Tab-separated table of C-alpha atoms in Angstrom:
chain	number	residue	atom	x	y	z
A	785	MET	CA	-52.710	24.375	6.225
A	786	THR	CA	-51.849	26.362	3.054
A	787	SER	CA	-49.435	29.288	3.175
A	788	ASN	CA	-50.535	32.738	2.043
A	789	THR	CA	-47.639	33.396	-0.323
A	790	MET	CA	-47.459	34.896	-3.803
A	791	PRO	CA	-46.778	32.500	-6.727
A	792	GLY	CA	-42.991	31.985	-7.085
A	793	ALA	CA	-42.250	33.485	-3.693
A	794	LEU	CA	-40.212	31.580	-1.093
A	795	SER	CA	-42.561	29.440	1.034
A	796	VAL	CA	-41.827	29.924	4.682
A	797	PRO	CA	-43.062	27.122	6.970
A	798	MET	CA	-44.967	27.825	10.100
A	799	PRO	CA	-42.824	27.687	13.273
A	800	GLN	CA	-42.074	24.162	14.379
A	801	ASP	CA	-39.809	22.406	16.761
A	802	LYS	CA	-36.159	23.289	15.811
A	803	LYS	CA	-34.998	19.638	15.477
A	804	THR	CA	-37.952	18.968	13.168
A	805	ARG	CA	-37.164	22.079	11.112
A	806	ASP	CA	-33.440	21.646	10.756
A	807	GLU	CA	-32.822	17.901	11.059
A	808	ASP	CA	-34.235	14.739	9.655
A	809	ALA	CA	-35.149	11.609	11.503
A	810	ALA	CA	-31.499	10.551	11.672
A	811	GLY	CA	-30.451	13.823	13.210
A	812	LEU	CA	-28.752	15.148	9.987
A	813	PRO	CA	-29.201	18.757	8.962
A	814	THR	CA	-31.757	19.521	6.215
A	815	SER	CA	-31.760	23.264	5.933
A	816	ARG	CA	-29.296	24.950	3.621
A	817	LEU	CA	-27.894	27.127	6.361
A	818	ALA	CA	-27.137	24.103	8.614
A	819	ARG	CA	-25.553	22.179	5.705
A	820	LEU	CA	-23.378	25.161	4.873
A	821	ARG	CA	-22.170	25.157	8.406
A	822	LEU	CA	-21.051	21.532	7.874
A	823	ILE	CA	-19.064	22.574	4.829
A	824	LEU	CA	-17.157	25.208	6.817
A	825	ALA	CA	-16.641	22.774	9.662
A	826	PHE	CA	-15.347	20.110	7.259
A	827	ASP	CA	-12.892	22.713	5.724
A	828	ALA	CA	-11.652	23.805	9.109
A	829	LEU	CA	-10.954	20.176	10.140
A	830	LEU	CA	-8.838	19.633	7.072
A	831	VAL	CA	-6.973	22.861	7.619
A	832	GLU	CA	-6.299	22.461	11.352
A	833	LYS	CA	-6.099	18.647	11.579
A	834	SER	CA	-7.472	18.973	15.146
A	835	VAL	CA	-10.973	19.084	16.493
A	836	ALA	CA	-10.011	21.577	19.193
A	837	LYS	CA	-8.246	23.934	16.838
A	838	ALA	CA	-11.005	23.667	14.255
A	839	ALA	CA	-13.499	24.610	16.959
A	840	GLU	CA	-11.339	27.560	17.972
A	841	ARG	CA	-11.140	28.735	14.377
A	842	LEU	CA	-14.946	28.613	14.033
A	843	ASN	CA	-15.461	30.091	17.543
A	844	ILE	CA	-17.484	27.156	18.761
A	845	SER	CA	-16.942	24.637	21.575
A	846	SER	CA	-15.031	21.375	21.041
A	847	PRO	CA	-18.127	19.227	21.786
A	848	ALA	CA	-20.072	21.167	19.143
A	849	MET	CA	-17.280	20.558	16.647
A	850	SER	CA	-17.319	16.863	17.569
A	851	ARG	CA	-21.071	16.767	16.839
A	852	LEU	CA	-20.496	18.391	13.436
A	853	LEU	CA	-17.735	15.823	12.635
A	854	ALA	CA	-20.167	13.066	13.566
A	855	GLN	CA	-22.765	14.471	11.197
A	856	ILE	CA	-20.209	14.784	8.384
A	857	ARG	CA	-19.172	11.127	8.910
A	858	GLU	CA	-22.782	10.028	8.800
A	859	ILE	CA	-23.460	11.997	5.580
A	860	TYR	CA	-20.420	10.567	3.728
A	861	GLN	CA	-20.397	7.177	5.423
A	862	ASP	CA	-16.621	7.673	5.868
A	863	PRO	CA	-14.435	8.314	8.943
A	864	ILE	CA	-13.238	11.605	7.242
A	865	VAL	CA	-10.203	11.866	9.626
A	866	ILE	CA	-8.225	9.128	11.460
A	867	ARG	CA	-6.042	9.797	14.560
A	868	SER	CA	-2.435	9.216	14.049
A	869	GLY	CA	-0.425	10.193	17.138
A	870	ARG	CA	-1.433	13.792	17.892
A	871	ARG	CA	-2.669	14.532	14.420
A	872	LEU	CA	-5.808	13.721	12.461
A	873	ILE	CA	-5.009	12.249	9.005
A	874	PRO	CA	-7.683	12.773	6.343
A	875	THR	CA	-9.052	9.704	4.592
A	876	PRO	CA	-8.809	9.525	0.745
A	877	LEU	CA	-12.419	10.686	0.415
A	878	ALA	CA	-11.640	13.772	2.569
A	879	GLU	CA	-8.547	14.496	0.535
A	880	SER	CA	-10.522	14.262	-2.709
A	881	LEU	CA	-12.871	17.015	-1.404
A	882	ARG	CA	-10.229	19.267	0.091
A	883	GLN	CA	-9.733	21.710	-2.720
A	884	ARG	CA	-13.473	22.150	-3.395
A	885	LEU	CA	-14.132	22.754	0.286
A	886	ARG	CA	-11.225	25.216	0.467
A	887	ALA	CA	-12.445	27.123	-2.468
A	888	ILE	CA	-15.973	27.446	-1.019
A	889	ALA	CA	-14.702	28.578	2.356
A	890	ALA	CA	-12.218	31.068	0.892
A	891	GLU	CA	-14.764	32.523	-1.470
A	892	SER	CA	-17.322	32.963	1.345
A	893	ASP	CA	-14.673	34.887	3.353
A	894	THR	CA	-13.947	37.058	0.368
A	895	LEU	CA	-17.591	37.873	-0.290
A	896	LEU	CA	-18.135	38.948	3.355
A	897	ASP	CA	-14.850	40.773	3.791
A	898	ALA	CA	-15.204	44.438	2.813
A	899	ARG	CA	-11.450	44.858	2.978
A	900	ALA	CA	-10.639	42.112	0.585
A	901	GLY	CA	-10.807	44.428	-2.430
A	902	ASP	CA	-11.467	41.592	-4.876
A	903	SER	CA	-14.948	42.853	-5.905
A	904	PRO	CA	-15.173	46.579	-5.088
A	905	GLY	CA	-18.557	48.133	-4.943
A	906	PRO	CA	-19.663	51.138	-7.051
A	907	GLY	CA	-17.747	54.275	-6.359
A	908	PRO	CA	-19.127	57.804	-5.798
A	909	GLY	CA	-21.022	59.019	-8.856
A	910	SER	CA	-21.043	55.728	-10.622
A	911	ALA	CA	-24.176	54.592	-12.353
A	912	PRO	CA	-26.413	52.180	-10.510
A	913	ALA	CA	-26.086	48.560	-11.490
A	914	ARG	CA	-28.694	47.328	-13.962
A	915	PRO	CA	-30.928	44.642	-12.764
A	916	THR	CA	-30.352	41.257	-14.310
A	917	VAL	CA	-32.696	38.294	-14.872
A	918	GLY	CA	-31.596	34.910	-13.508
A	919	PRO	CA	-28.486	34.005	-11.527
A	920	ALA	CA	-25.276	36.025	-11.889
A	921	PRO	CA	-22.439	34.257	-13.672
A	922	ALA	CA	-20.054	32.586	-11.240
A	923	THR	CA	-16.614	34.145	-10.994
A	924	PRO	CA	-14.020	31.440	-11.511
A	925	ILE	CA	-11.407	30.891	-8.837
A	926	GLN	CA	-8.071	31.011	-10.545
A	927	ALA	CA	-6.152	29.161	-7.821
A	928	VAL	CA	-7.369	27.412	-4.803
A	929	PRO	CA	-6.090	29.262	-1.668
A	930	LEU	CA	-3.819	27.303	0.550
A	931	SER	CA	-5.089	28.498	3.857
A	932	MET	CA	-8.083	30.222	5.407
A	933	ARG	CA	-8.063	33.984	4.932
A	934	PRO	CA	-6.917	35.623	8.211
A	935	ALA	CA	-8.997	38.104	10.098
A	936	PHE	CA	-6.589	40.849	9.152
A	937	ILE	CA	-3.930	41.204	6.428
A	938	LEU	CA	-0.850	43.249	7.107
A	939	GLU	CA	-0.193	46.142	4.744
A	940	GLY	CA	1.550	44.816	1.627
A	941	ALA	CA	1.497	41.172	2.748
A	942	PRO	CA	0.428	38.693	0.082
A	943	ASP	CA	-2.817	36.876	0.819
A	944	PRO	CA	-3.175	33.098	0.466
A	945	GLY	CA	-4.716	33.431	-2.965
A	946	ALA	CA	-1.654	35.346	-4.160
A	947	MET	CA	0.639	32.611	-2.915
A	948	ALA	CA	-1.466	29.949	-4.592
A	949	ARG	CA	-1.439	31.836	-7.914
A	950	LYS	CA	2.385	32.216	-7.689
A	951	LEU	CA	2.876	28.469	-7.125
A	952	ALA	CA	0.322	27.656	-9.814
A	953	SER	CA	2.461	29.661	-12.331
A	954	ILE	CA	5.233	27.094	-12.011
A	955	GLY	CA	4.151	24.850	-14.945
A	956	GLU	CA	5.388	21.915	-16.899
A	957	ALA	CA	8.096	23.957	-18.576
A	958	ALA	CA	9.774	24.890	-15.360
A	959	PRO	CA	13.135	23.412	-14.384
A	960	PRO	CA	12.992	20.286	-12.271
A	961	GLN	CA	14.374	22.008	-9.120
A	962	MET	CA	11.759	24.678	-9.440
A	963	LYS	CA	8.993	22.077	-9.737
A	964	LEU	CA	10.231	20.362	-6.611
A	965	ALA	CA	10.467	23.706	-4.830
A	966	LYS	CA	6.787	24.231	-5.677
A	967	TYR	CA	5.778	20.958	-4.010
A	968	ILE	CA	7.884	21.619	-0.982
A	969	ALA	CA	6.181	24.983	-0.582
A	970	LEU	CA	2.777	23.438	-0.972
A	971	THR	CA	3.367	20.876	1.778
A	972	GLY	CA	5.606	22.849	4.125
A	973	ALA	CA	3.930	26.225	4.597
A	974	GLY	CA	2.747	25.522	8.158
A	975	THR	CA	-0.210	23.690	9.560
A	976	SER	CA	-2.787	26.140	8.257
A	977	GLY	CA	-0.955	27.245	5.137
A	978	SER	CA	-0.208	23.913	3.464
A	979	ARG	CA	-2.085	21.142	1.856
A	980	PRO	CA	-1.156	17.543	0.910
A	981	LEU	CA	-0.054	16.731	-2.612
A	982	THR	CA	-2.338	14.948	-5.037
A	983	LEU	CA	-1.228	11.515	-6.340
A	984	ASP	CA	0.115	13.066	-9.559
A	985	GLU	CA	1.936	15.772	-7.736
A	986	ALA	CA	3.641	13.355	-5.391
A	987	ASP	CA	4.597	11.263	-8.408
A	988	GLU	CA	6.122	14.213	-10.209
A	989	ALA	CA	7.945	15.523	-7.101
A	990	PHE	CA	9.529	12.131	-6.300
A	991	SER	CA	10.374	11.562	-9.937
A	992	VAL	CA	12.528	14.682	-9.824
A	993	ILE	CA	14.426	13.208	-6.845
A	994	LEU	CA	14.796	9.751	-8.321
A	995	ALA	CA	16.065	11.216	-11.624
A	996	GLY	CA	18.872	12.920	-9.674
A	997	ASP	CA	17.644	16.411	-10.594
A	998	ALA	CA	17.061	17.601	-7.027
A	999	ASP	CA	19.355	19.637	-4.825
A	1000	PRO	CA	20.384	17.619	-1.714
A	1001	ILE	CA	18.855	20.284	0.533
A	1002	GLN	CA	15.600	19.884	-1.323
A	1003	ILE	CA	15.571	16.106	-0.795
A	1004	GLY	CA	16.023	16.548	2.995
A	1005	ALA	CA	13.335	19.232	3.151
A	1006	PHE	CA	10.817	17.227	1.120
A	1007	LEU	CA	11.265	14.035	3.152
A	1008	VAL	CA	11.283	15.742	6.560
A	1009	VAL	CA	8.209	17.949	5.822
A	1010	MET	CA	6.166	14.971	4.581
A	1011	GLN	CA	7.209	12.800	7.559
A	1012	TYR	CA	6.423	15.541	10.065
A	1013	ARG	CA	3.021	16.288	8.629
A	1014	GLY	CA	2.114	12.689	7.932
A	1015	LEU	CA	1.588	10.973	4.588
A	1016	THR	CA	-1.808	10.751	2.961
A	1017	ALA	CA	-2.871	7.786	0.905
A	1018	ALA	CA	-2.739	9.826	-2.328
A	1019	GLU	CA	0.845	10.947	-1.526
A	1020	LEU	CA	1.973	7.457	-0.738
A	1021	ALA	CA	0.383	6.175	-3.982
A	1022	GLY	CA	2.232	8.848	-5.885
A	1023	LEU	CA	5.553	7.959	-4.323
A	1024	VAL	CA	5.058	4.268	-4.948
A	1025	ARG	CA	4.061	4.911	-8.540
A	1026	ALA	CA	7.144	6.971	-9.172
A	1027	SER	CA	9.425	4.404	-7.488
A	1028	ARG	CA	8.018	1.425	-9.329
A	1029	ARG	CA	8.392	3.225	-12.691
A	1030	HIS	CA	11.897	4.165	-11.789
A	1031	CYS	CA	12.736	0.501	-10.959
A	1032	GLY	CA	11.056	-0.752	-14.124
A	1033	ALA	CA	8.635	-2.882	-12.129
A	1034	PRO	CA	6.043	-4.545	-14.306
A	1035	GLY	CA	2.279	-4.189	-13.914
A	1036	LEU	CA	0.589	-6.291	-11.304
A	1037	SER	CA	-0.096	-9.798	-12.478
A	1038	ALA	CA	0.818	-13.359	-11.528
A	1039	ALA	CA	3.362	-13.551	-14.305
A	1040	HIS	CA	6.572	-13.217	-12.261
A	1041	ALA	CA	5.585	-13.685	-8.565
A	1042	ASP	CA	2.546	-14.673	-6.581
A	1043	LEU	CA	3.244	-12.920	-3.278
A	1044	ASP	CA	5.413	-9.838	-2.573
A	1045	TRP	CA	6.858	-10.015	0.962
A	1046	PRO	CA	8.887	-6.840	1.882
A	1047	ALA	CA	11.293	-7.187	4.878
A	1048	TYR	CA	12.958	-3.883	5.668
A	1049	ILE	CA	13.990	-4.740	9.244
A	1050	SER	CA	15.729	-2.317	11.507
A	1051	PRO	CA	19.322	-3.379	12.195
A	1052	LYS	CA	18.536	-2.809	15.882
A	1053	SER	CA	15.977	-5.594	15.954
A	1054	ARG	CA	16.940	-8.748	17.774
A	1055	GLU	CA	13.941	-10.885	16.848
A	1056	ALA	CA	14.792	-14.017	14.939
A	1057	PRO	CA	13.444	-14.098	11.337
A	1058	TRP	CA	10.797	-16.705	11.858
A	1059	PHE	CA	8.836	-15.211	8.983
A	1060	LEU	CA	11.443	-16.658	6.553
A	1061	HIS	CA	10.543	-20.157	7.676
A	1062	ALA	CA	6.820	-19.248	7.057
A	1063	ALA	CA	7.692	-18.030	3.554
A	1064	ARG	CA	9.504	-21.384	2.890
A	1065	LEU	CA	6.352	-23.205	3.864
A	1066	VAL	CA	4.214	-21.154	1.457
A	1067	ALA	CA	6.799	-21.680	-1.262
A	1068	LYS	CA	6.699	-25.484	-0.646
A	1069	ALA	CA	2.917	-25.192	-1.351
A	1070	GLY	CA	3.711	-24.051	-4.830
A	1071	HIS	CA	3.438	-20.243	-4.462
A	1072	ARG	CA	6.195	-17.961	-5.702
A	1073	ILE	CA	7.448	-15.714	-2.964
A	1074	LEU	CA	9.647	-12.659	-3.535
A	1075	ILE	CA	11.301	-11.145	-0.392
A	1076	HIS	CA	12.924	-7.824	-0.936
A	1077	THR	CA	15.037	-6.145	1.792
A	1078	GLN	CA	17.614	-3.479	2.585
A	1079	LYS	CA	21.361	-4.242	2.657
A	1080	LYS	CA	22.586	-4.670	6.271
A	1081	SER	CA	18.920	-5.315	7.358
A	1082	GLY	CA	18.346	-6.609	10.898
A	1083	ASN	CA	18.321	-10.237	12.066
A	1084	HIS	CA	21.194	-11.160	9.835
A	1085	LEU	CA	18.543	-11.796	7.162
A	1086	GLU	CA	21.001	-12.364	4.333
A	1087	ALA	CA	22.906	-14.943	6.379
A	1088	ALA	CA	19.650	-16.638	7.357
A	1089	ALA	CA	18.619	-16.831	3.714
A	1090	ARG	CA	21.951	-18.475	2.813
A	1091	MET	CA	21.536	-20.906	5.663
A	1092	ALA	CA	18.137	-21.857	4.277
A	1093	GLY	CA	19.549	-22.294	0.802
A	1094	ILE	CA	18.071	-19.123	-0.653
A	1095	GLY	CA	20.708	-17.236	-2.559
A	1096	ARG	CA	20.666	-13.448	-3.073
A	1097	CYS	CA	19.524	-12.372	-6.507
A	1098	LEU	CA	21.464	-9.474	-8.173
A	1099	SER	CA	18.710	-8.395	-10.558
A	1100	ALA	CA	14.980	-8.643	-11.035
A	1101	GLY	CA	15.535	-10.911	-13.986
A	1102	GLU	CA	17.584	-13.280	-11.799
A	1103	ALA	CA	14.955	-13.221	-9.132
A	1104	SER	CA	12.205	-14.066	-11.628
A	1105	ALA	CA	14.297	-17.074	-12.897
A	1106	GLN	CA	14.921	-18.283	-9.362
A	1107	LEU	CA	11.207	-18.122	-8.578
A	1108	LYS	CA	10.439	-20.457	-11.472
A	1109	LYS	CA	12.965	-22.956	-10.135
A	1110	ASP	CA	12.678	-22.737	-6.274
A	1111	HIS	CA	9.412	-20.691	-5.736
A	1112	ILE	CA	11.326	-18.362	-3.323
A	1113	ALA	CA	13.880	-15.617	-3.909
A	1114	VAL	CA	15.516	-12.723	-1.955
A	1115	ILE	CA	16.605	-9.514	-3.540
A	1116	GLN	CA	18.150	-6.388	-1.923
A	1117	LEU	CA	17.114	-2.869	-2.691
A	1118	ASP	CA	20.479	-1.813	-4.076
A	1119	SER	CA	20.003	-4.469	-6.815
A	1120	LEU	CA	16.702	-2.820	-7.774
A	1121	SER	CA	17.678	0.861	-7.536
A	1122	THR	CA	20.855	2.447	-6.336
A	1123	GLN	CA	19.005	5.740	-6.021
A	1124	LEU	CA	16.366	4.315	-3.600
A	1125	HIS	CA	19.105	2.509	-1.750
A	1126	GLY	CA	21.007	5.752	-1.304
A	1127	LEU	CA	17.952	7.584	-0.199
A	1128	MET	CA	17.213	4.914	2.452
A	1129	SER	CA	20.769	5.381	3.669
A	1130	LEU	CA	19.891	8.945	4.755
A	1131	TYR	CA	18.502	7.609	7.957
A	1132	GLY	CA	21.884	8.169	9.695
A	1133	LEU	CA	21.673	11.887	8.808
A	1134	PHE	CA	18.169	12.289	10.161
A	1135	GLU	CA	18.121	9.658	12.969
A	1136	MET	CA	14.431	9.228	12.211
A	1137	ARG	CA	12.243	7.490	9.623
A	1138	SER	CA	11.007	9.082	6.486
A	1139	PRO	CA	8.343	8.335	3.833
A	1140	LEU	CA	10.861	6.064	2.227
A	1141	ASN	CA	10.405	3.516	4.974
A	1142	VAL	CA	6.740	3.424	4.130
A	1143	LEU	CA	6.936	3.390	0.315
A	1144	VAL	CA	9.619	0.600	-0.007
A	1145	ALA	CA	7.165	-1.840	1.548
A	1146	MET	CA	4.907	-1.297	-1.519
A	1147	LEU	CA	7.643	-1.402	-4.127
A	1148	ASN	CA	6.521	-4.817	-5.395
A	1149	PRO	CA	9.339	-5.056	-7.899
A	1150	LEU	CA	8.095	-8.125	-9.785
A	1151	GLY	CA	4.453	-7.045	-9.963
A	1152	ALA	CA	2.989	-9.815	-7.671
A	1153	ASN	CA	-0.765	-10.058	-7.654
A	1154	THR	CA	-0.748	-10.020	-3.792
A	1155	SER	CA	1.360	-8.246	-1.135
A	1156	LEU	CA	1.802	-9.072	2.450
A	1157	LEU	CA	3.034	-6.210	4.709
A	1158	GLY	CA	3.933	-5.752	8.304
A	1159	VAL	CA	2.607	-2.420	9.653
A	1160	SER	CA	2.312	-1.904	13.397
A	1161	ARG	CA	0.143	1.255	13.493
A	1162	ALA	CA	-3.520	0.841	12.666
A	1163	SER	CA	-3.698	4.183	10.777
A	1164	TYR	CA	-0.675	3.151	8.672
A	1165	ARG	CA	-2.288	-0.240	7.838
A	1166	GLU	CA	-5.278	1.657	6.478
A	1167	LEU	CA	-2.931	4.071	4.727
A	1168	HIS	CA	-1.195	1.203	2.802
A	1169	ARG	CA	-4.560	-0.359	1.969
A	1170	ASP	CA	-6.009	2.896	0.701
A	1171	ALA	CA	-2.961	3.743	-1.340
A	1172	ALA	CA	-3.022	0.275	-2.881
A	1173	ALA	CA	-6.705	0.806	-3.790
A	1174	MET	CA	-5.822	4.090	-5.465
A	1175	LEU	CA	-3.177	2.331	-7.504
A	1176	GLN	CA	-5.755	-0.404	-8.463
A	1177	TRP	CA	-3.900	-3.151	-6.752
A	1178	PRO	CA	-6.158	-6.258	-6.446
A	1179	ASN	CA	-4.951	-7.907	-3.189
A	1180	LEU	CA	-3.072	-6.786	-0.111
A	1181	ALA	CA	-2.896	-7.831	3.557
A	1182	ALA	CA	-1.227	-5.703	6.238
A	1183	LEU	CA	-0.474	-7.417	9.571
A	1184	GLY	CA	-0.249	-5.285	12.651
A	1185	ASN	CA	2.083	-7.346	14.790
A	1186	SER	CA	5.391	-6.055	13.606
A	1187	ARG	CA	6.665	-2.823	12.053
A	1188	ASP	CA	8.970	-3.898	9.313
A	1189	VAL	CA	7.924	-7.294	8.105
A	1190	ALA	CA	4.817	-9.455	8.070
A	1191	GLN	CA	5.540	-11.790	11.016
A	1192	ALA	CA	2.571	-12.694	13.179
A	1193	THR	CA	2.405	-12.438	16.966
A	1194	PRO	CA	-0.494	-14.760	17.571
A	1195	PHE	CA	-0.452	-14.239	21.336
A	1196	ARG	CA	-2.397	-10.990	21.051
A	1197	SER	CA	-5.477	-10.160	18.973
A	1198	THR	CA	-4.616	-8.917	15.493
A	1199	THR	CA	-6.545	-6.954	12.890
A	1200	ILE	CA	-5.590	-7.660	9.359
A	1201	PHE	CA	-6.413	-4.816	6.901
A	1202	ARG	CA	-6.959	-6.310	3.467
A	1203	LEU	CA	-7.797	-5.633	-0.111
A	1204	VAL	CA	-9.608	-8.589	-1.641
A	1205	ASP	CA	-10.202	-8.275	-5.396
A	1206	ARG	CA	-9.938	-4.475	-4.900
A	1207	LEU	CA	-12.508	-4.411	-2.149
A	1208	PRO	CA	-11.413	-3.324	1.396
A	1209	ARG	CA	-11.845	-5.878	4.217
A	1210	LYS	CA	-10.867	-6.194	7.776
A	1211	LEU	CA	-10.295	-9.494	9.604
A	1212	ILE	CA	-9.816	-9.789	13.396
A	1213	VAL	CA	-7.751	-12.824	14.418
A	1214	PRO	CA	-8.213	-13.703	18.130
A	1215	SER	CA	-5.201	-14.362	20.327
A	1216	THR	CA	-3.973	-17.794	21.303
A	1217	PRO	CA	-2.357	-18.844	24.600
A	1218	GLU	CA	1.345	-18.198	24.544
A	1219	PRO	CA	3.537	-21.272	25.088
A	1220	ARG	CA	6.646	-21.175	27.112
A	1221	ALA	CA	9.672	-20.073	25.100
A	1222	GLU	CA	12.658	-22.430	24.990
A	1223	PRO	CA	15.881	-20.398	25.095
A	1224	PRO	CA	18.702	-21.726	22.918
A	1225	ILE	CA	21.494	-23.563	24.620
A	1226	ASP	CA	25.048	-23.278	23.223
A	1227	LEU	CA	23.754	-21.994	19.938
A	1228	THR	CA	23.738	-18.638	18.239
A	1229	ARG	CA	20.473	-17.033	17.326
A	1230	LEU	CA	20.723	-18.218	13.691
A	1231	GLU	CA	21.882	-21.612	14.646
A	1232	TYR	CA	18.858	-22.091	16.875
A	1233	TRP	CA	16.657	-20.625	14.194
A	1234	ASP	CA	17.910	-23.287	11.768
A	1235	ALA	CA	17.629	-26.007	14.387
A	1236	VAL	CA	13.924	-25.338	14.902
A	1237	TRP	CA	13.293	-25.845	11.121
A	1238	ALA	CA	15.390	-28.995	11.026
A	1239	GLY	CA	13.624	-30.445	14.019
A	1240	ARG	CA	16.851	-30.530	16.209
A	1241	ALA	CA	15.200	-28.062	18.594
A	1242	ARG	CA	11.635	-27.921	19.793
A	1243	ASP	CA	10.099	-24.503	20.387
A	1244	ASP	CA	6.334	-24.398	20.608
A	1245	ARG	CA	6.272	-20.572	20.743
A	1246	ALA	CA	8.409	-20.213	17.597
A	1247	GLU	CA	6.305	-22.884	15.810
A	1248	GLU	CA	3.106	-20.939	16.650
A	1249	VAL	CA	4.658	-17.749	15.158
A	1250	ILE	CA	5.705	-19.597	11.987
A	1251	VAL	CA	2.369	-21.313	11.463
A	1252	SER	CA	0.304	-18.229	12.111
A	1253	THR	CA	2.417	-16.138	9.712
A	1254	ALA	CA	2.134	-18.767	7.032
A	1255	ALA	CA	-1.617	-18.881	7.554
A	1256	ALA	CA	-1.872	-15.148	7.000
A	1257	ALA	CA	0.101	-15.420	3.775
A	1258	LEU	CA	-2.009	-18.229	2.462
A	1259	LEU	CA	-5.155	-16.264	3.368
A	1260	ALA	CA	-3.867	-13.280	1.371
A	1261	LEU	CA	-3.095	-15.538	-1.594
A	1262	LYS	CA	-6.341	-17.519	-1.543
A	1263	ARG	CA	-8.473	-14.431	-0.874
A	1264	ASP	CA	-12.003	-15.542	-0.015
A	1265	GLU	CA	-11.588	-19.157	-1.143
A	1266	MET	CA	-10.623	-20.252	2.369
A	1267	SER	CA	-11.193	-18.970	5.903
A	1268	TYR	CA	-8.392	-18.138	8.281
A	1269	ALA	CA	-9.120	-21.404	10.201
A	1270	GLU	CA	-8.703	-23.385	6.976
A	1271	THR	CA	-5.498	-21.647	5.962
A	1272	ARG	CA	-4.142	-22.222	9.465
A	1273	ALA	CA	-4.884	-25.905	9.229
A	1274	GLU	CA	-3.069	-25.955	5.896
A	1275	ALA	CA	-0.066	-24.101	7.326
A	1276	LYS	CA	0.020	-26.594	10.241
A	1277	ALA	CA	0.099	-29.500	7.828
A	1278	LEU	CA	2.892	-27.862	5.776
A	1279	TRP	CA	4.900	-27.408	8.958
A	1280	ARG	CA	4.613	-31.075	9.938
A	1281	GLN	CA	5.618	-32.134	6.399
A	1282	ARG	CA	8.381	-29.541	5.913
A	1283	ASN	CA	11.272	-32.025	5.939
A	1284	ALA	CA	9.478	-34.903	4.271
A	1285	GLY	CA	11.045	-36.154	1.090
């Protein structure tokens, strides 16, 4: 059927079923009005970080908001937001779209708000507007508003756009403390009045701190605000880039180390450092392993390293030389950066973790081509992987069995989040039966730990942990050349031959 419309006029289809009219075969919206609704829903999710609160802001039900989120995910083929505790953390893709979405939503509010005063209509007695041909020129948005325009604005109160313009006026020539104040304000203006930092902004903010130019109160405010709100991948990438530059870390290559193995263990931990035996196995296979840790780290790690004949290196150069000789080295954070070491020591003033505990795991001070991390929360494993991808790191593996160091717990199913030649991968390792643990008799924890390596004590459970951890390290190093089953077989053979020769 042909429509009776004038040439050039909008063609209006005949009434059809609503689903056919507004959605395609996959259930995704096709009309411009329905797609605009998705933009506003997307923006509200990023502002509120909660499906329920976003639904309340848009005056729709939570199930309806969940359906909109499902459609957004389907369109972008991306999770968009990931649950972390009680909050929803945006994915890197969502963060990359945040400012454009915010600008569209804020401008739509402005256009429909007669009280906004941004574009006043013609006053009494003014001449009528002359008709124009073609679309009107777009009005540039000088600064992206930080939050959604409220339904009412108190007399004399600045609107979000005014706040954004004020912060945007703090430029490159501003003093360092003023620059850091700007970034604290951007991230700490409340759940609906803040936004995450970009990679470059996080880099600049943390560079001010590492250079010693920040006020101590600013340092506490910056770290606590970011920890409370939750890091994004872009922010973590910026913090890591600033920290590696501060430490003089080289670019990622296999020139100095093959595998970076951070071990920032809580002093409260009582687990034996079985991962160190796994690292020794991988080093015996010819791979250069750098372990970096915090002074007074848990499990008496420094004493365990000495017991294993691995001396502490006092500089990155010394660590590089030791790797050439022994294929394994341990260095403490204070030997890499006194500033980062001092910032990590702030834990006692907060009695809580901060973004520092996340970023030091990605310090990679010798520029190893591959990193092996221990990250217990699934959202944080993805956070590390996405941040590494933003930094163009080639290979990374994040184990989810322990919080502070990559040490496998093979007795429960484990998901390993990976970067393989810069491509994201995920590997699920099934659980194995847990052998009976053999408690040490008349030995200290470290003496028993050493006895298991020497063969003076037999502990099937500990051996399973060591072999599984070494298998994960070999898998990270060999990328797709071998399967997990093959690297596990190699790790088992290395364990049997550990004291040969």
